[in-house]
Amino acid sequence: KNFPPGPFVLPLLGNILQLSLDNPLKDFERLRKTYGNIYSFYIGLKPAVVISGMKTIKEALVNKGADFAGRPQDLLINDVNDRKGLIMADYGALWREHRRFVLMTLRNLGVGKTSMEGIIHREIEYIIKTLEKGIGKSMSPQLMFHNAASNIICQLLFGKRYEYKDEFITKMVHSITKLTEMINGPWAMLYDSLPVVHNLPLPFRNVFTHFKTAIGLVNTLVTEHKKSRIPGEPRDFVDSYLDEQNKVCNFSSFSEEQLLVEALDLHLAGTDTTSNTLLIAFLYLSSIPQIQERCQREIDRALEGKNRVSFEDRHDMPYVQAVIHEVQRVGNIVPLSVFHAATKDTELMGYTIPKGTMIIENLSSVLNEEGQWKFPDKFNPENFLNEQGEFIKPEAFMPFSAGPRACLGEVLARMELFLILVTLLRKFRFEWPEDAEEPDYTPVYGVTLTTRPYNMKVQLRVPQ
Ligand code: HEM
């Protein structure tokens, strides 16, 4: 009663046949045009509510944050991770304790501080070496950026980085990419709709296989840590967790299974998001030379006489900042966020939302919402600049979501994006290869959006 209206519901399947298999985002947008910023959508027998537009999303996630901070517990991902980890933990004591612990540990390991810049710069040296090997040639940046992002988070989690051809990182990045590609795709929707298909040998079984491979890799590192660690002297996240486990009582939520999934959660969340943002950035920069050159002029001026860029330098680079934010806006990296759930019977925009209802947060609808942006449908850094050319961040910029469940890696991600982009643009020029087809900006759908495979040509440049 008083549940938000929505499209006609088919018995058993609900509304899933109304979504396109390779990219449901357009369908969610079409339904928004018919039913408005809050509508119901059935995944099989499960009722969900899709929320769109800045006003509705902020009302739910910020003003009524606690009411909508839950996570669904009956999806494919919950069966795959055995209801462990942080990202899919339901709102409550365990989630609160672990979110606080992760934030504190990341800060102790340098996130948000200058010591983190050292780790990122060391990884950038490897990106530079890879690019130098390709000077004058066309190369695909895909694996390089995935490996680099994976290595940065790996150093925080496991105190280790890997050569880009190493078997560990190759397997890890492959499993992570496949997991994010499939976890909210059409086969996952079928699994979520029809419990009778759960044990059939259908493609969603691959999600279990990739997850098992990734957890196996994390487990090897945890076992090594147990042998080599000195209690009370944590080198990284795993050591800090093991210290915490020793401190607290037997009934604690700091179990070993929780450690494995939590570390994988952080690795996964920290790899695919940042690397796909970089891929989108270089797709636009190499195909729109005027924007790239304007960034380079600003970088040369701001860093004149400096050996390397620091995160603080962003304040002297309003245009570069605007470009990075515009990449995030247009890139729309996590378009449906992570699904939320109502933690109690509540109310949103005049509708009744029963406890447990799944909430699908359509972040794309905010990142290109008419009325919020000067140029909602075009890649244009002016969206983040005022009349005086100063950097501004409109309220509708929310690629990291908002409220109690907002991304906890935002600071790290922003540091990585800025330092990598500025260092590479200072040293290299990126060109769209003469023999390549026209750039295709259409994204490939998954939990995170990515680019279609592309090549860019790399040239050395001398800062002016
Ligand atoms: C450009 C990069 C990134 C983007 C766009 C992004 C975006 C997001 C979004 C949209 C969510 C869902 C928030 C919600 O449910 O309302 C999220 C959650 C999360 N992100 Fe990120 N993220 C990025 C990078 C990172 C990094 C580097 C880390 C690693 C430290 C990270 C860790 C997490 C975690 C652990 C959560 C779950 C938080 C919770 O459930 O309490 N993210 N992120």
Short mmCIF file of C-alpha atoms and ligand atoms in Angstrom, two decimals:
data_model
loop_
_atom_site.label_atom_id
_atom_site.label_comp_id
_atom_site.label_asym_id
_atom_site.label_seq_id
_atom_site.Cartn_x
_atom_site.Cartn_y
_atom_site.Cartn_z
CA LYS A 1 0.00 0.00 0.00
CA ASN A 2 1.32 3.43 -1.03
CA PHE A 3 4.40 1.69 -2.53
CA PRO A 4 5.93 3.69 -5.40
CA PRO A 5 4.30 3.00 -8.80
CA GLY A 6 6.20 1.13 -11.49
CA PRO A 7 5.95 -0.93 -14.68
CA PHE A 8 3.67 -3.95 -15.04
CA VAL A 9 5.02 -6.95 -13.08
CA LEU A 10 5.22 -10.41 -14.70
CA PRO A 11 4.61 -13.45 -12.47
CA LEU A 12 7.91 -14.94 -11.18
CA LEU A 13 10.18 -12.78 -13.36
CA GLY A 14 8.98 -9.39 -12.16
CA ASN A 15 10.39 -6.65 -14.39
CA ILE A 16 13.75 -8.08 -15.41
CA LEU A 17 12.69 -8.67 -19.03
CA GLN A 18 12.32 -4.90 -19.32
CA LEU A 19 16.07 -4.45 -18.97
CA SER A 20 18.49 -4.74 -21.88
CA LEU A 21 21.04 -7.48 -21.33
CA ASP A 22 24.19 -5.54 -22.10
CA ASN A 23 23.32 -2.14 -20.62
CA PRO A 24 20.23 -1.60 -18.44
CA LEU A 25 21.05 2.06 -17.72
CA LYS A 26 19.02 3.36 -20.65
CA ASP A 27 16.04 1.30 -19.48
CA PHE A 28 16.23 2.72 -15.95
CA GLU A 29 16.31 6.19 -17.52
CA ARG A 30 13.31 5.37 -19.77
CA LEU A 31 11.33 4.17 -16.74
CA ARG A 32 12.30 7.33 -14.83
CA LYS A 33 10.79 9.40 -17.63
CA THR A 34 7.51 7.50 -17.25
CA TYR A 35 7.29 7.01 -13.47
CA GLY A 36 9.45 9.80 -12.03
CA ASN A 37 12.36 9.94 -9.61
CA ILE A 38 11.07 7.15 -7.42
CA TYR A 39 9.53 4.00 -8.87
CA SER A 40 9.20 0.32 -8.05
CA PHE A 41 10.93 -2.42 -9.98
CA TYR A 42 10.60 -6.15 -9.26
CA ILE A 43 13.60 -8.44 -9.56
CA GLY A 44 11.65 -11.69 -9.70
CA LEU A 45 9.50 -11.62 -6.60
CA LYS A 46 11.77 -9.11 -4.84
CA PRO A 47 10.49 -5.57 -4.73
CA ALA A 48 13.08 -2.86 -5.32
CA VAL A 49 12.76 0.91 -5.50
CA VAL A 50 14.82 2.86 -8.02
CA ILE A 51 15.68 6.38 -6.88
CA SER A 52 16.96 9.06 -9.27
CA GLY A 53 17.82 12.76 -9.33
CA MET A 54 19.81 14.68 -6.75
CA LYS A 55 16.88 15.73 -4.57
CA THR A 56 15.48 12.22 -4.07
CA ILE A 57 18.87 10.55 -3.67
CA LYS A 58 20.06 13.12 -1.10
CA GLU A 59 16.76 12.85 0.78
CA ALA A 60 17.23 9.07 1.06
CA LEU A 61 20.98 8.74 1.59
CA VAL A 62 21.78 11.88 3.57
CA ASN A 63 18.66 13.26 5.31
CA LYS A 64 17.34 9.76 6.03
CA GLY A 65 20.78 8.14 5.92
CA ALA A 66 20.23 5.54 8.66
CA ASP A 67 16.88 4.41 7.17
CA PHE A 68 18.51 3.57 3.83
CA ALA A 69 21.99 2.43 4.87
CA GLY A 70 21.27 -1.32 4.74
CA ARG A 71 22.44 -3.77 2.07
CA PRO A 72 20.30 -6.53 0.53
CA GLN A 73 21.24 -9.96 1.87
CA ASP A 74 19.60 -12.24 -0.69
CA LEU A 75 21.54 -11.59 -3.89
CA LEU A 76 24.11 -13.62 -5.82
CA ILE A 77 26.95 -11.62 -4.25
CA ASN A 78 25.75 -12.54 -0.72
CA ASP A 79 25.90 -16.24 -1.58
CA VAL A 80 29.27 -15.80 -3.26
CA ASN A 81 30.95 -14.00 -0.33
CA ASP A 82 29.13 -16.03 2.31
CA ARG A 83 27.78 -12.79 3.85
CA LYS A 84 31.25 -11.66 4.91
CA GLY A 85 33.27 -8.53 4.17
CA LEU A 86 32.51 -4.84 4.41
CA ILE A 87 30.91 -3.68 1.18
CA MET A 88 27.85 -5.94 1.45
CA ALA A 89 27.66 -6.00 5.28
CA ASP A 90 24.21 -5.00 6.46
CA TYR A 91 23.81 -1.81 8.51
CA GLY A 92 24.56 -2.63 12.16
CA ALA A 93 27.28 -3.21 14.73
CA LEU A 94 29.57 -5.37 12.54
CA TRP A 95 29.51 -2.94 9.62
CA ARG A 96 30.07 0.05 11.92
CA GLU A 97 32.98 -1.62 13.73
CA HIS A 98 34.70 -2.71 10.51
CA ARG A 99 34.14 0.53 8.62
CA ARG A 100 35.68 2.44 11.54
CA PHE A 101 38.59 -0.03 11.71
CA VAL A 102 39.28 0.18 7.95
CA LEU A 103 39.18 3.98 7.91
CA MET A 104 41.48 4.21 10.92
CA THR A 105 43.92 1.63 9.55
CA LEU A 106 44.11 3.26 6.12
CA ARG A 107 44.83 6.59 7.81
CA ASN A 108 47.54 4.99 9.98
CA LEU A 109 49.07 3.56 6.81
CA GLY A 110 49.29 7.03 5.27
CA VAL A 111 46.06 7.58 3.31
CA GLY A 112 45.34 11.31 3.20
CA LYS A 113 48.90 12.12 4.28
CA THR A 114 52.06 12.94 2.35
CA SER A 115 53.54 9.49 3.05
CA MET A 116 50.86 8.04 0.75
CA GLU A 117 52.16 10.22 -2.06
CA GLY A 118 55.48 8.35 -1.88
CA ILE A 119 53.74 5.00 -2.46
CA ILE A 120 51.77 6.39 -5.41
CA HIS A 121 54.83 8.06 -6.93
CA ARG A 122 56.82 4.83 -6.69
CA GLU A 123 54.09 3.07 -8.69
CA ILE A 124 54.02 5.92 -11.20
CA GLU A 125 57.71 5.19 -11.92
CA TYR A 126 56.63 1.76 -13.19
CA ILE A 127 53.88 3.27 -15.33
CA ILE A 128 56.48 5.63 -16.81
CA LYS A 129 58.86 2.74 -17.56
CA THR A 130 56.03 0.90 -19.34
CA LEU A 131 55.14 3.99 -21.37
CA GLU A 132 58.78 4.69 -22.25
CA LYS A 133 59.01 1.27 -23.85
CA GLY A 134 56.12 2.28 -26.12
CA ILE A 135 57.35 5.73 -27.26
CA GLY A 136 56.24 6.45 -30.81
CA LYS A 137 54.01 3.36 -30.87
CA SER A 138 50.34 2.62 -30.24
CA MET A 139 49.64 0.81 -27.02
CA SER A 140 46.64 -0.31 -24.98
CA PRO A 141 46.68 1.29 -21.50
CA GLN A 142 44.14 -1.16 -20.07
CA LEU A 143 46.30 -3.67 -18.22
CA MET A 144 48.87 -1.07 -17.20
CA PHE A 145 46.31 1.05 -15.32
CA HIS A 146 44.64 -1.99 -13.75
CA ASN A 147 48.00 -3.31 -12.56
CA ALA A 148 49.07 0.07 -11.23
CA ALA A 149 45.83 0.64 -9.25
CA SER A 150 45.96 -2.93 -7.98
CA ASN A 151 49.58 -2.48 -6.86
CA ILE A 152 48.82 0.73 -4.93
CA ILE A 153 46.05 -0.88 -2.89
CA CYS A 154 48.14 -4.09 -2.61
CA GLN A 155 50.89 -2.15 -0.87
CA LEU A 156 48.45 -0.87 1.74
CA LEU A 157 46.80 -4.24 2.22
CA PHE A 158 49.72 -6.65 1.89
CA GLY A 159 52.84 -4.46 1.92
CA LYS A 160 53.78 -5.71 -1.54
CA ARG A 161 53.82 -4.68 -5.18
CA TYR A 162 54.17 -6.95 -8.19
CA GLU A 163 55.86 -6.69 -11.57
CA TYR A 164 53.16 -6.19 -14.20
CA LYS A 165 53.75 -9.66 -15.65
CA ASP A 166 53.73 -11.44 -12.27
CA GLU A 167 51.37 -14.40 -12.03
CA PHE A 168 49.74 -13.14 -8.80
CA ILE A 169 48.70 -9.76 -10.14
CA THR A 170 47.67 -11.21 -13.51
CA LYS A 171 45.34 -13.70 -11.84
CA MET A 172 44.07 -11.17 -9.29
CA VAL A 173 43.28 -8.46 -11.85
CA HIS A 174 41.60 -11.02 -14.14
CA SER A 175 39.37 -12.33 -11.33
CA ILE A 176 38.48 -8.83 -10.12
CA THR A 177 37.62 -7.63 -13.63
CA LYS A 178 35.41 -10.65 -14.26
CA LEU A 179 33.68 -10.31 -10.87
CA THR A 180 32.75 -6.66 -11.40
CA GLU A 181 31.66 -7.38 -14.97
CA MET A 182 29.28 -10.16 -13.91
CA ILE A 183 28.09 -9.37 -10.40
CA ASN A 184 25.13 -7.22 -11.45
CA GLY A 185 24.85 -8.41 -15.05
CA PRO A 186 21.94 -10.30 -16.63
CA TRP A 187 22.91 -13.73 -15.27
CA ALA A 188 23.15 -12.31 -11.77
CA MET A 189 19.65 -10.82 -12.22
CA LEU A 190 18.34 -14.23 -13.27
CA TYR A 191 19.94 -15.79 -10.18
CA ASP A 192 18.43 -13.08 -7.98
CA SER A 193 14.98 -13.55 -9.54
CA LEU A 194 14.61 -17.32 -9.57
CA PRO A 195 15.89 -19.38 -6.62
CA VAL A 196 15.11 -22.59 -8.57
CA VAL A 197 17.99 -21.91 -10.98
CA HIS A 198 20.62 -21.48 -8.24
CA ASN A 199 22.13 -24.92 -8.60
CA LEU A 200 21.99 -25.15 -12.39
CA PRO A 201 25.28 -25.04 -14.33
CA LEU A 202 24.62 -21.56 -15.77
CA PRO A 203 27.20 -18.77 -16.33
CA PHE A 204 26.63 -17.24 -12.87
CA ARG A 205 28.62 -20.20 -11.48
CA ASN A 206 31.70 -18.43 -12.93
CA VAL A 207 31.25 -15.70 -10.33
CA PHE A 208 31.78 -18.32 -7.60
CA THR A 209 34.89 -19.61 -9.44
CA HIS A 210 36.50 -16.17 -9.86
CA PHE A 211 35.73 -15.31 -6.25
CA LYS A 212 37.34 -18.56 -5.06
CA THR A 213 40.50 -17.85 -7.09
CA ALA A 214 40.76 -14.31 -5.68
CA ILE A 215 40.15 -15.44 -2.08
CA GLY A 216 42.78 -18.18 -2.54
CA LEU A 217 45.32 -15.53 -3.54
CA VAL A 218 44.48 -13.36 -0.52
CA ASN A 219 44.70 -16.41 1.71
CA THR A 220 48.26 -17.17 0.57
CA LEU A 221 49.32 -13.67 1.57
CA VAL A 222 47.55 -13.85 4.95
CA THR A 223 49.32 -17.16 5.68
CA GLU A 224 52.69 -15.56 4.83
CA HIS A 225 51.87 -12.62 7.10
CA LYS A 226 51.10 -14.88 10.03
CA LYS A 227 54.59 -16.37 9.75
CA SER A 228 56.53 -13.15 9.31
CA ARG A 229 54.68 -10.54 11.36
CA ILE A 230 55.82 -9.02 14.65
CA PRO A 231 52.73 -8.46 16.83
CA GLY A 232 52.22 -4.79 17.65
CA GLU A 233 54.34 -3.64 14.69
CA PRO A 234 51.92 -3.68 11.77
CA ARG A 235 53.45 -3.31 8.30
CA ASP A 236 50.13 -3.17 6.47
CA PHE A 237 46.36 -3.78 6.69
CA VAL A 238 46.64 -7.55 7.21
CA ASP A 239 49.06 -7.15 10.13
CA SER A 240 46.81 -4.48 11.67
CA TYR A 241 43.80 -6.79 11.38
CA LEU A 242 45.70 -9.69 12.97
CA ASP A 243 46.73 -7.37 15.82
CA GLU A 244 43.11 -6.31 16.27
CA GLN A 245 42.04 -9.95 16.26
CA ASN A 246 44.49 -10.70 19.10
CA LYS A 247 43.24 -7.74 21.12
CA VAL A 248 39.55 -8.50 21.13
CA CYS A 249 37.59 -11.31 22.75
CA ASN A 250 36.56 -14.64 21.23
CA PHE A 251 33.11 -13.41 20.26
CA SER A 252 34.58 -10.65 18.13
CA SER A 253 33.59 -10.10 14.53
CA PHE A 254 37.30 -10.01 13.56
CA SER A 255 37.32 -13.57 12.22
CA GLU A 256 39.73 -14.91 9.65
CA GLU A 257 36.96 -15.43 7.03
CA GLN A 258 35.97 -11.81 7.55
CA LEU A 259 39.60 -10.73 6.99
CA LEU A 260 39.86 -12.57 3.68
CA VAL A 261 36.66 -11.10 2.23
CA GLU A 262 37.32 -7.62 3.68
CA ALA A 263 40.81 -7.49 2.14
CA LEU A 264 39.39 -8.69 -1.19
CA ASP A 265 36.59 -6.09 -0.95
CA LEU A 266 39.16 -3.33 -0.55
CA HIS A 267 41.34 -4.70 -3.31
CA LEU A 268 38.41 -4.97 -5.67
CA ALA A 269 36.90 -1.58 -4.78
CA GLY A 270 40.30 0.08 -5.05
CA THR A 271 41.35 -1.44 -8.37
CA ASP A 272 38.56 -1.38 -10.92
CA THR A 273 37.16 2.04 -10.02
CA THR A 274 40.42 4.00 -10.17
CA SER A 275 41.77 2.17 -13.23
CA ASN A 276 38.55 2.58 -15.21
CA THR A 277 38.52 6.29 -14.37
CA LEU A 278 42.08 6.55 -15.72
CA LEU A 279 41.09 4.67 -18.87
CA ILE A 280 38.24 7.10 -19.48
CA ALA A 281 40.53 10.07 -18.77
CA PHE A 282 43.11 8.98 -21.36
CA LEU A 283 40.44 8.12 -23.92
CA TYR A 284 39.21 11.73 -23.79
CA LEU A 285 42.65 13.33 -23.42
CA SER A 286 44.24 11.49 -26.31
CA SER A 287 41.29 12.16 -28.62
CA ILE A 288 40.75 15.85 -27.66
CA PRO A 289 44.23 17.45 -27.96
CA GLN A 290 43.06 20.99 -27.06
CA ILE A 291 41.99 19.82 -23.59
CA GLN A 292 45.20 17.84 -23.08
CA GLU A 293 47.37 20.80 -24.13
CA ARG A 294 45.54 23.22 -21.83
CA CYS A 295 46.16 20.83 -18.93
CA GLN A 296 49.84 20.61 -19.88
CA ARG A 297 50.24 24.39 -20.00
CA GLU A 298 48.72 24.68 -16.53
CA ILE A 299 50.85 21.82 -15.16
CA ASP A 300 54.09 23.30 -16.57
CA ARG A 301 53.32 26.66 -15.02
CA ALA A 302 52.25 25.31 -11.62
CA LEU A 303 55.18 22.90 -11.29
CA GLU A 304 57.94 25.07 -12.69
CA GLY A 305 61.17 24.29 -10.80
CA LYS A 306 59.56 21.40 -8.93
CA ASN A 307 60.83 17.88 -9.14
CA ARG A 308 57.48 16.19 -8.78
CA VAL A 309 53.84 17.01 -8.19
CA SER A 310 52.27 16.84 -4.74
CA PHE A 311 48.55 16.58 -3.93
CA GLU A 312 48.65 20.10 -2.47
CA ASP A 313 49.51 21.45 -5.96
CA ARG A 314 45.93 20.78 -7.03
CA HIS A 315 44.96 24.18 -5.65
CA ASP A 316 47.15 25.79 -8.36
CA MET A 317 45.57 23.72 -11.13
CA PRO A 318 41.87 24.57 -11.44
CA TYR A 319 41.64 23.40 -15.04
CA VAL A 320 43.26 20.00 -14.36
CA GLN A 321 40.96 19.59 -11.37
CA ALA A 322 37.99 20.44 -13.61
CA VAL A 323 39.11 17.86 -16.20
CA ILE A 324 39.49 15.09 -13.60
CA HIS A 325 36.05 15.84 -12.13
CA GLU A 326 34.51 16.00 -15.61
CA VAL A 327 36.04 12.58 -16.39
CA GLN A 328 34.41 11.24 -13.23
CA ARG A 329 31.08 12.88 -14.08
CA VAL A 330 30.92 11.66 -17.68
CA GLY A 331 32.67 8.37 -16.87
CA ASN A 332 29.91 7.62 -14.35
CA ILE A 333 32.09 4.81 -13.04
CA VAL A 334 29.69 3.17 -10.55
CA PRO A 335 26.38 4.05 -12.25
CA LEU A 336 24.00 2.20 -9.92
CA SER A 337 26.24 2.59 -6.86
CA VAL A 338 26.10 -0.50 -4.62
CA PHE A 339 22.53 -1.57 -3.89
CA HIS A 340 21.14 -0.34 -0.57
CA ALA A 341 18.20 -1.63 1.54
CA ALA A 342 15.73 0.03 3.89
CA THR A 343 16.71 -0.73 7.50
CA LYS A 344 13.15 -0.17 8.82
CA ASP A 345 9.66 0.66 7.61
CA THR A 346 10.05 4.20 6.40
CA GLU A 347 8.84 6.83 4.00
CA LEU A 348 10.42 8.57 1.01
CA MET A 349 8.96 11.46 -1.01
CA GLY A 350 5.49 10.61 0.31
CA TYR A 351 5.72 6.86 -0.47
CA THR A 352 5.87 4.00 2.03
CA ILE A 353 9.03 1.86 1.88
CA PRO A 354 8.85 -1.35 3.93
CA LYS A 355 11.89 -2.61 5.85
CA GLY A 356 14.21 -4.73 3.67
CA THR A 357 13.16 -3.17 0.34
CA MET A 358 16.11 -3.06 -2.02
CA ILE A 359 17.07 0.48 -3.06
CA ILE A 360 18.74 1.02 -6.43
CA GLU A 361 20.48 4.36 -6.43
CA ASN A 362 20.73 5.65 -10.00
CA LEU A 363 23.82 7.83 -9.74
CA SER A 364 23.95 8.40 -13.53
CA SER A 365 20.70 10.31 -13.26
CA VAL A 366 22.43 12.87 -10.99
CA LEU A 367 25.71 13.09 -12.87
CA ASN A 368 23.90 14.20 -16.03
CA GLU A 369 20.77 15.75 -14.54
CA GLU A 370 19.26 18.65 -16.48
CA GLY A 371 19.38 21.84 -14.40
CA GLN A 372 22.41 20.74 -12.34
CA TRP A 373 25.08 21.15 -15.03
CA LYS A 374 25.97 23.79 -17.60
CA PHE A 375 26.56 21.04 -20.18
CA PRO A 376 24.88 17.85 -18.88
CA ASP A 377 25.28 15.82 -22.10
CA LYS A 378 28.75 16.81 -23.24
CA PHE A 379 32.29 16.26 -22.03
CA ASN A 380 33.14 19.82 -21.01
CA PRO A 381 35.41 20.78 -18.07
CA GLU A 382 33.55 24.12 -17.92
CA ASN A 383 31.01 22.20 -15.83
CA PHE A 384 33.48 22.62 -12.95
CA LEU A 385 34.72 26.18 -13.59
CA ASN A 386 33.12 29.48 -12.66
CA GLU A 387 33.27 32.71 -14.68
CA GLN A 388 36.65 33.56 -13.16
CA GLY A 389 38.08 30.18 -14.22
CA GLU A 390 38.14 28.94 -10.62
CA PHE A 391 37.40 25.32 -9.80
CA ILE A 392 33.93 24.71 -8.33
CA LYS A 393 32.25 21.45 -7.32
CA PRO A 394 28.48 21.47 -7.94
CA GLU A 395 26.36 19.70 -5.32
CA ALA A 396 25.29 17.11 -7.89
CA PHE A 397 28.85 15.78 -8.20
CA MET A 398 28.41 12.52 -6.32
CA PRO A 399 30.29 9.66 -8.06
CA PHE A 400 31.31 8.41 -4.60
CA SER A 401 27.64 8.42 -3.48
CA ALA A 402 26.70 10.10 -0.19
CA GLY A 403 25.61 9.43 3.39
CA PRO A 404 26.82 6.79 5.86
CA ARG A 405 27.67 4.23 3.13
CA ALA A 406 29.54 6.66 0.86
CA CYS A 407 32.81 5.40 -0.59
CA LEU A 408 35.48 5.13 2.07
CA GLY A 409 38.29 5.20 -0.49
CA GLU A 410 37.47 8.65 -1.87
CA VAL A 411 40.58 10.36 -0.47
CA LEU A 412 42.85 7.63 -1.80
CA ALA A 413 41.17 7.61 -5.20
CA ARG A 414 41.38 11.40 -5.58
CA MET A 415 45.07 11.35 -4.67
CA GLU A 416 45.81 8.57 -7.16
CA LEU A 417 43.90 10.20 -10.01
CA PHE A 418 45.55 13.59 -9.53
CA LEU A 419 49.14 12.41 -9.06
CA ILE A 420 49.04 9.87 -11.91
CA LEU A 421 47.34 12.14 -14.40
CA VAL A 422 49.53 15.17 -13.72
CA THR A 423 52.81 13.23 -13.75
CA LEU A 424 51.99 11.48 -17.02
CA LEU A 425 50.71 14.60 -18.77
CA ARG A 426 53.84 16.49 -17.72
CA LYS A 427 56.15 13.87 -19.21
CA PHE A 428 54.25 12.53 -22.21
CA ARG A 429 51.95 13.58 -25.02
CA PHE A 430 49.13 11.15 -25.78
CA GLU A 431 47.77 10.98 -29.31
CA TRP A 432 44.91 9.23 -30.99
CA PRO A 433 46.64 6.88 -33.52
CA GLU A 434 46.24 8.04 -37.17
CA ASP A 435 45.25 4.54 -38.29
CA ALA A 436 42.64 4.03 -35.51
CA GLU A 437 38.89 4.33 -36.01
CA GLU A 438 37.00 7.29 -34.55
CA PRO A 439 37.04 7.18 -30.72
CA ASP A 440 34.06 5.33 -29.28
CA TYR A 441 33.01 6.79 -25.93
CA THR A 442 30.16 4.28 -25.39
CA PRO A 443 30.84 2.51 -22.07
CA VAL A 444 30.89 -1.22 -21.39
CA TYR A 445 28.44 -2.04 -18.58
CA GLY A 446 29.26 -3.73 -15.24
CA VAL A 447 29.20 -2.72 -11.56
CA THR A 448 31.84 -0.31 -12.83
CA LEU A 449 31.63 1.13 -16.32
CA THR A 450 34.69 0.84 -18.47
CA THR A 451 35.82 1.86 -21.96
CA ARG A 452 35.84 -0.25 -25.08
CA PRO A 453 39.42 -1.43 -25.77
CA TYR A 454 41.44 1.37 -27.38
CA ASN A 455 45.05 2.24 -28.21
CA MET A 456 46.84 5.51 -27.66
CA LYS A 457 50.11 6.70 -29.11
CA VAL A 458 52.73 7.91 -26.64
CA GLN A 459 55.32 10.64 -27.32
CA LEU A 460 57.87 12.16 -24.94
CA ARG A 461 57.40 15.86 -24.30
CA VAL A 462 59.60 18.51 -22.75
CA PRO A 463 57.81 20.62 -20.13
CA GLN A 464 57.69 24.24 -21.40
C1 HEM B 1 37.28 6.65 -8.60
C2 HEM B 1 37.26 5.76 -7.66
C3 HEM B 1 36.08 5.30 -6.85
C4 HEM B 1 34.72 5.49 -7.04
C5 HEM B 1 34.05 6.27 -8.16
C6 HEM B 1 34.04 4.81 -5.97
C7 HEM B 1 32.66 4.78 -5.81
C8 HEM B 1 32.00 4.10 -4.79
C9 HEM B 1 30.57 4.03 -4.66
C10 HEM B 1 29.55 4.68 -5.58
C11 HEM B 1 30.30 3.27 -3.57
C12 HEM B 1 28.92 2.87 -3.03
C13 HEM B 1 28.46 3.81 -1.97
C14 HEM B 1 27.05 3.51 -1.50
O1 HEM B 1 26.70 2.35 -1.31
O2 HEM B 1 26.25 4.45 -1.36
C15 HEM B 1 31.57 2.87 -2.99
C16 HEM B 1 31.69 2.11 -1.85
C17 HEM B 1 32.91 1.70 -1.34
N1 HEM B 1 34.16 2.00 -1.81
FE1 HEM B 1 34.58 3.19 -3.42
N2 HEM B 1 34.97 4.20 -5.17
C18 HEM B 1 36.23 4.49 -5.65
C19 HEM B 1 37.44 4.09 -5.11
C20 HEM B 1 37.59 3.33 -3.98
C21 HEM B 1 38.87 2.96 -3.41
C22 HEM B 1 40.25 3.37 -3.94
C23 HEM B 1 38.60 2.17 -2.33
C24 HEM B 1 39.60 1.49 -1.42
C25 HEM B 1 40.02 1.89 -0.34
C26 HEM B 1 37.15 2.09 -2.19
C27 HEM B 1 36.47 1.40 -1.20
C28 HEM B 1 35.10 1.37 -1.04
C29 HEM B 1 34.41 0.61 0.00
C30 HEM B 1 35.06 -0.28 1.05
C31 HEM B 1 33.03 0.83 -0.17
C32 HEM B 1 31.89 0.28 0.67
C33 HEM B 1 31.58 1.23 1.82
C34 HEM B 1 30.46 0.73 2.74
O3 HEM B 1 29.66 -0.11 2.31
O4 HEM B 1 30.40 1.20 3.88
N3 HEM B 1 36.58 2.80 -3.22
N4 HEM B 1 32.61 3.39 -3.76
#
